[in-house]
Tab-separated table of C-alpha atoms in Angstrom:
chain	number	residue	atom	x	y	z
A	303	MET	CA	72.253	-8.715	2.761
A	304	THR	CA	76.047	-7.565	1.944
A	305	LYS	CA	76.883	-3.948	1.461
A	306	GLU	CA	77.366	-4.513	-2.359
A	307	VAL	CA	73.907	-5.805	-2.509
A	308	MET	CA	72.647	-2.545	-0.504
A	309	THR	CA	74.720	-0.313	-2.815
A	310	ALA	CA	72.967	-2.127	-5.865
A	311	PHE	CA	69.635	-1.115	-4.627
A	312	SER	CA	70.296	2.453	-4.909
A	313	THR	CA	72.432	3.186	-7.945
A	314	VAL	CA	72.060	6.209	-10.081
A	315	PRO	CA	70.900	4.312	-13.285
A	316	LEU	CA	68.170	2.591	-11.508
A	317	TRP	CA	67.121	5.924	-9.863
A	318	MET	CA	66.848	7.491	-13.376
A	319	ILE	CA	64.882	4.483	-14.873
A	320	ALA	CA	62.456	4.751	-11.673
A	321	PHE	CA	61.983	8.336	-11.997
A	322	THR	CA	61.354	8.115	-15.799
A	323	VAL	CA	58.611	5.443	-15.199
A	324	ILE	CA	57.031	7.595	-12.468
A	325	CYS	CA	56.659	10.435	-14.880
A	326	ILE	CA	55.120	8.754	-17.340
A	327	VAL	CA	52.344	7.128	-15.009
A	328	ILE	CA	51.553	10.829	-13.929
A	329	PHE	CA	51.547	11.893	-17.457
A	330	GLN	CA	49.046	9.035	-17.988
A	331	ALA	CA	47.098	10.119	-15.075
A	332	LEU	CA	46.863	13.947	-16.009
A	333	MET	CA	45.731	12.855	-19.827
A	334	PHE	CA	43.204	10.571	-18.360
A	335	ILE	CA	41.746	13.471	-16.130
A	336	ARG	CA	41.583	15.608	-19.334
A	337	LEU	CA	39.953	13.137	-21.451
A	338	ALA	CA	37.416	12.312	-18.576
A	339	LYS	CA	36.697	15.904	-18.352
A	340	LYS	CA	36.064	15.961	-22.117
A	341	ALA	CA	33.746	13.123	-22.103
A	342	ALA	CA	31.967	14.385	-19.187
A	343	ILE	CA	30.624	17.090	-21.204
A	344	GLU	CA	29.859	15.068	-24.327
A	345	VAL	CA	27.544	12.806	-22.089
A	346	GLY	CA	25.842	15.828	-20.514
A	347	MET	CA	27.561	15.582	-17.147
A	348	THR	CA	27.281	19.003	-15.115
A	349	SER	CA	30.528	20.806	-13.859
A	350	LYS	CA	29.449	19.952	-10.168
A	351	GLU	CA	29.077	16.004	-11.143
A	352	VAL	CA	32.318	16.207	-12.436
A	353	LYS	CA	33.874	17.711	-9.377
A	354	THR	CA	31.851	15.305	-6.971
A	355	ALA	CA	33.046	12.004	-9.208
A	356	MET	CA	36.664	13.437	-8.870
A	357	LYS	CA	36.327	13.982	-4.756
A	358	THR	CA	34.852	10.418	-4.592
A	359	GLY	CA	37.564	8.849	-6.281
A	360	LEU	CA	40.291	10.833	-4.394
A	361	ILE	CA	38.619	10.018	-0.947
A	362	GLY	CA	37.984	6.436	-2.091
A	363	SER	CA	41.855	6.176	-2.532
A	364	ILE	CA	42.655	6.940	0.889
A	365	GLY	CA	42.152	3.474	2.545
A	366	PRO	CA	44.203	1.530	-0.436
A	367	PHE	CA	46.710	4.076	0.422
A	368	PHE	CA	47.498	3.549	3.739
A	369	SER	CA	47.254	-0.513	3.092
A	370	LEU	CA	49.419	-0.205	0.221
A	371	GLY	CA	52.028	2.185	2.203
A	372	ILE	CA	52.533	-0.435	4.980
A	373	VAL	CA	53.661	-3.139	2.633
A	374	ILE	CA	55.709	-0.834	0.426
A	375	ILE	CA	57.629	-0.030	3.705
A	376	SER	CA	58.791	-3.500	4.308
A	377	LEU	CA	59.321	-3.711	0.593
A	378	ILE	CA	61.725	-1.225	0.505
A	379	ALA	CA	63.959	-2.999	2.847
A	380	LEU	CA	64.010	-6.020	0.615
A	381	ILE	CA	64.381	-4.541	-2.959
A	382	GLY	CA	65.400	-1.350	-2.426
A	383	SER	CA	63.399	2.162	-3.089
A	384	PRO	CA	63.876	2.634	-6.629
A	385	LEU	CA	62.800	-0.665	-7.862
A	386	THR	CA	59.757	-0.470	-5.461
A	387	MET	CA	58.594	2.985	-6.441
A	388	MET	CA	58.783	1.805	-10.109
A	389	ARG	CA	57.109	-1.441	-9.831
A	390	ILE	CA	54.215	-0.116	-7.484
A	391	GLY	CA	53.868	2.963	-9.672
A	392	ILE	CA	52.847	0.760	-12.418
A	393	ILE	CA	51.303	-2.138	-11.182
A	394	GLY	CA	49.927	-0.849	-7.666
A	395	SER	CA	50.104	-3.960	-5.851
A	396	ALA	CA	52.383	-4.598	-3.259
A	397	SER	CA	51.419	-8.324	-2.619
A	398	THR	CA	51.850	-9.135	-6.373
A	399	GLU	CA	55.223	-7.407	-6.453
A	400	ALA	CA	56.373	-9.106	-2.918
A	401	ALA	CA	55.333	-12.417	-4.434
A	402	ALA	CA	57.370	-11.589	-7.805
A	403	ALA	CA	60.388	-10.378	-5.951
A	404	GLU	CA	60.207	-13.870	-3.592
A	405	ILE	CA	59.971	-15.827	-6.859
A	406	GLY	CA	62.813	-14.322	-8.578
A	407	ALA	CA	64.994	-14.697	-5.324
A	408	ASN	CA	64.046	-18.434	-5.316
A	409	ALA	CA	64.627	-18.898	-8.753
A	410	PHE	CA	68.160	-18.140	-8.221
A	411	GLY	CA	68.193	-20.362	-5.194
A	412	SER	CA	68.289	-17.456	-2.750
A	413	SER	CA	65.516	-15.866	-0.304
A	414	LEU	CA	64.979	-11.937	0.201
A	415	GLY	CA	66.816	-10.314	2.838
A	416	THR	CA	69.073	-13.140	3.745
A	417	GLU	CA	73.000	-13.373	3.386
A	418	SER	CA	72.704	-15.743	0.121
A	419	PHE	CA	70.938	-12.732	-1.703
A	420	THR	CA	73.561	-11.636	-3.958
A	421	VAL	CA	73.647	-8.688	-6.618
A	422	GLU	CA	73.180	-11.398	-9.332
A	423	ALA	CA	69.996	-12.650	-7.411
A	424	PHE	CA	68.719	-8.960	-7.172
A	425	SER	CA	69.310	-8.579	-10.957
A	426	THR	CA	66.885	-11.991	-11.434
A	427	VAL	CA	64.337	-10.669	-9.137
A	428	VAL	CA	64.352	-7.323	-11.261
A	429	TRP	CA	63.981	-9.244	-14.362
A	430	THR	CA	61.007	-11.639	-12.859
A	431	MET	CA	59.215	-8.481	-11.691
A	432	CYS	CA	59.445	-6.349	-14.962
A	433	LEU	CA	58.720	-9.635	-17.394
A	434	GLY	CA	56.186	-10.639	-14.953
A	435	GLY	CA	54.114	-7.314	-15.012
A	436	MET	CA	54.361	-7.090	-18.906
A	437	GLY	CA	51.469	-9.360	-19.814
A	438	TRP	CA	48.534	-7.077	-18.924
A	439	LEU	CA	50.387	-4.021	-20.292
A	440	LEU	CA	50.910	-5.257	-23.589
A	441	PHE	CA	47.297	-6.781	-23.926
A	442	THR	CA	45.933	-2.863	-22.758
A	443	PHE	CA	48.516	-1.544	-25.178
A	444	LEU	CA	47.494	-3.919	-28.188
A	445	PHE	CA	43.834	-4.911	-27.693
A	446	THR	CA	42.296	-1.550	-25.876
A	447	LYS	CA	41.126	-0.169	-29.255
A	448	SER	CA	39.593	-3.305	-30.363
A	449	LEU	CA	37.701	-4.000	-27.247
A	450	GLY	CA	36.275	-0.689	-27.335
A	451	ASN	CA	34.966	-1.185	-30.865
A	452	VAL	CA	33.178	-4.118	-29.617
A	453	GLN	CA	31.886	-2.605	-26.856
A	454	ASN	CA	30.570	0.234	-29.211
A	455	LYS	CA	29.126	-2.252	-31.564
A	456	LEU	CA	27.180	-4.224	-28.611
A	457	LYS	CA	26.070	-0.743	-27.255
A	458	ALA	CA	24.459	-0.024	-30.543
A	459	LYS	CA	22.763	-3.252	-30.834
A	460	ASN	CA	21.932	-3.399	-26.930
A	461	PRO	CA	22.797	-0.648	-24.516
A	462	LYS	CA	20.968	-2.659	-21.901
A	463	LEU	CA	23.060	-5.951	-22.275
A	464	MET	CA	26.352	-3.836	-22.616
A	465	GLY	CA	25.658	-1.979	-18.997
A	466	ILE	CA	24.652	-5.735	-17.591
A	467	VAL	CA	28.145	-7.170	-19.002
A	468	SER	CA	30.102	-4.136	-17.498
A	469	ALA	CA	28.487	-4.397	-14.137
A	470	ALA	CA	28.867	-8.228	-13.931
A	471	ALA	CA	32.453	-7.977	-15.099
A	472	MET	CA	33.329	-5.406	-12.293
A	473	MET	CA	31.313	-7.640	-9.916
A	474	GLY	CA	33.217	-10.690	-10.919
A	475	ALA	CA	36.562	-9.068	-10.707
A	476	PHE	CA	36.342	-7.356	-7.462
A	477	GLY	CA	34.352	-10.317	-6.076
A	478	TYR	CA	37.299	-12.640	-6.910
A	479	LEU	CA	39.826	-10.642	-5.437
A	480	ALA	CA	37.658	-10.423	-2.155
A	481	VAL	CA	36.832	-13.804	-1.903
A	482	GLU	CA	40.287	-14.565	-2.688
A	483	LYS	CA	41.840	-12.777	0.443
A	484	MET	CA	38.931	-13.284	2.635
A	485	VAL	CA	39.539	-17.365	2.652
A	486	ILE	CA	43.065	-17.060	4.112
A	487	ASP	CA	42.012	-17.217	7.603
A	488	ILE	CA	39.021	-15.942	9.845
A	489	SER	CA	40.479	-12.546	10.601
A	490	SER	CA	40.665	-12.092	6.845
A	491	ALA	CA	36.812	-13.292	6.687
A	492	VAL	CA	35.907	-11.146	9.369
A	493	ALA	CA	37.483	-7.957	7.684
A	494	GLY	CA	35.722	-8.700	4.436
A	495	PHE	CA	32.252	-9.305	5.884
A	496	MET	CA	32.732	-6.288	8.233
A	497	ALA	CA	33.571	-3.991	5.133
A	498	ILE	CA	30.736	-5.293	3.096
A	499	PHE	CA	28.123	-4.609	5.761
A	500	THR	CA	29.612	-1.447	6.829
A	501	LEU	CA	29.714	-0.027	3.009
A	502	PHE	CA	25.837	-1.040	2.684
A	503	ALA	CA	25.083	0.476	6.319
A	504	VAL	CA	26.836	3.648	5.051
A	505	LEU	CA	25.180	3.908	1.919
A	506	PHE	CA	21.524	3.043	3.291
A	507	PHE	CA	22.015	5.948	6.089
A	508	ALA	CA	23.190	8.517	3.586
A	509	LYS	CA	19.868	7.794	1.365
A	510	LYS	CA	17.773	7.844	4.180
A	511	THR	CA	19.398	10.995	5.798
A	512	GLY	CA	19.979	12.527	2.729
A	513	LYS	CA	23.671	13.321	3.560
A	514	THR	CA	25.296	12.607	0.263
A	515	TRP	CA	28.740	13.213	1.272
A	516	LEU	CA	29.030	9.878	3.166
A	517	LYS	CA	28.619	8.148	-0.127
A	518	GLU	CA	31.927	9.840	-0.891
A	519	TRP	CA	33.395	8.495	1.911
A	520	SER	CA	31.621	5.210	2.171
A	521	LEU	CA	34.540	3.033	0.560
A	522	ALA	CA	37.090	4.633	3.013
A	523	ILE	CA	35.016	4.114	6.077
A	524	ALA	CA	34.265	0.676	5.204
A	525	MET	CA	37.905	-0.556	4.312
A	526	MET	CA	38.930	1.164	7.648
A	527	VAL	CA	36.329	-0.762	9.950
A	528	GLY	CA	37.347	-3.831	7.685
A	529	MET	CA	40.765	-3.307	8.786
A	530	TYR	CA	40.474	-2.693	12.250
A	531	SER	CA	38.111	-5.476	12.434
A	532	GLY	CA	40.124	-7.801	11.081
A	533	TYR	CA	43.166	-6.742	13.380
A	534	LEU	CA	41.008	-7.162	16.341
A	535	MET	CA	39.924	-10.350	15.268
A	536	SER	CA	43.566	-11.641	14.943
A	537	LEU	CA	44.119	-10.589	18.642
A	538	ILE	CA	41.416	-13.051	19.969
């Protein structure tokens, strides 16, 4: 890449936009925590249960943080720090953003990290990444309240059905994402199966021994075992 492109990666306006976006994300996170605490009181959760739930979520984010961080480092070298921070801060998927960046570069007839990657190509990448991530953000903004009303109506008519639908939706979404990655190669499959096995094993052990703190660490442990298993399999 040329010096001109490297300079375009870290312009002052781009940094200002990135920090503005991150501040909005942090504000939203704090508001969600505040609303969650308020809702917890309404549904009868104790202060201890709320703290346990928050601690479990924090611990569960450790695994995704490390896996995401590795990809972020490589993405920074290709599109710069401000754009990487802004996009990952909103979407949270390094693989999705890397694919969008490559699509934008290819649309301009270039490729990330090459000498043909000009400032104009970088501009195309920015537009591709930003416009490509607008779909679910607009849908959330426009239809969250309506979907919430539908949920309340279903819950009023049949609470058990709403619970089944919610659980099935979560299982379907995460199952699809997991299977999509596991079919890539044998290493990915091993990583996925080992993570699943480890998760159930840790939960079973926690239940048998009464060590509830293991439940909080179960997701992080499963992810680490899965990643190491996949890595070791790739060496064979």
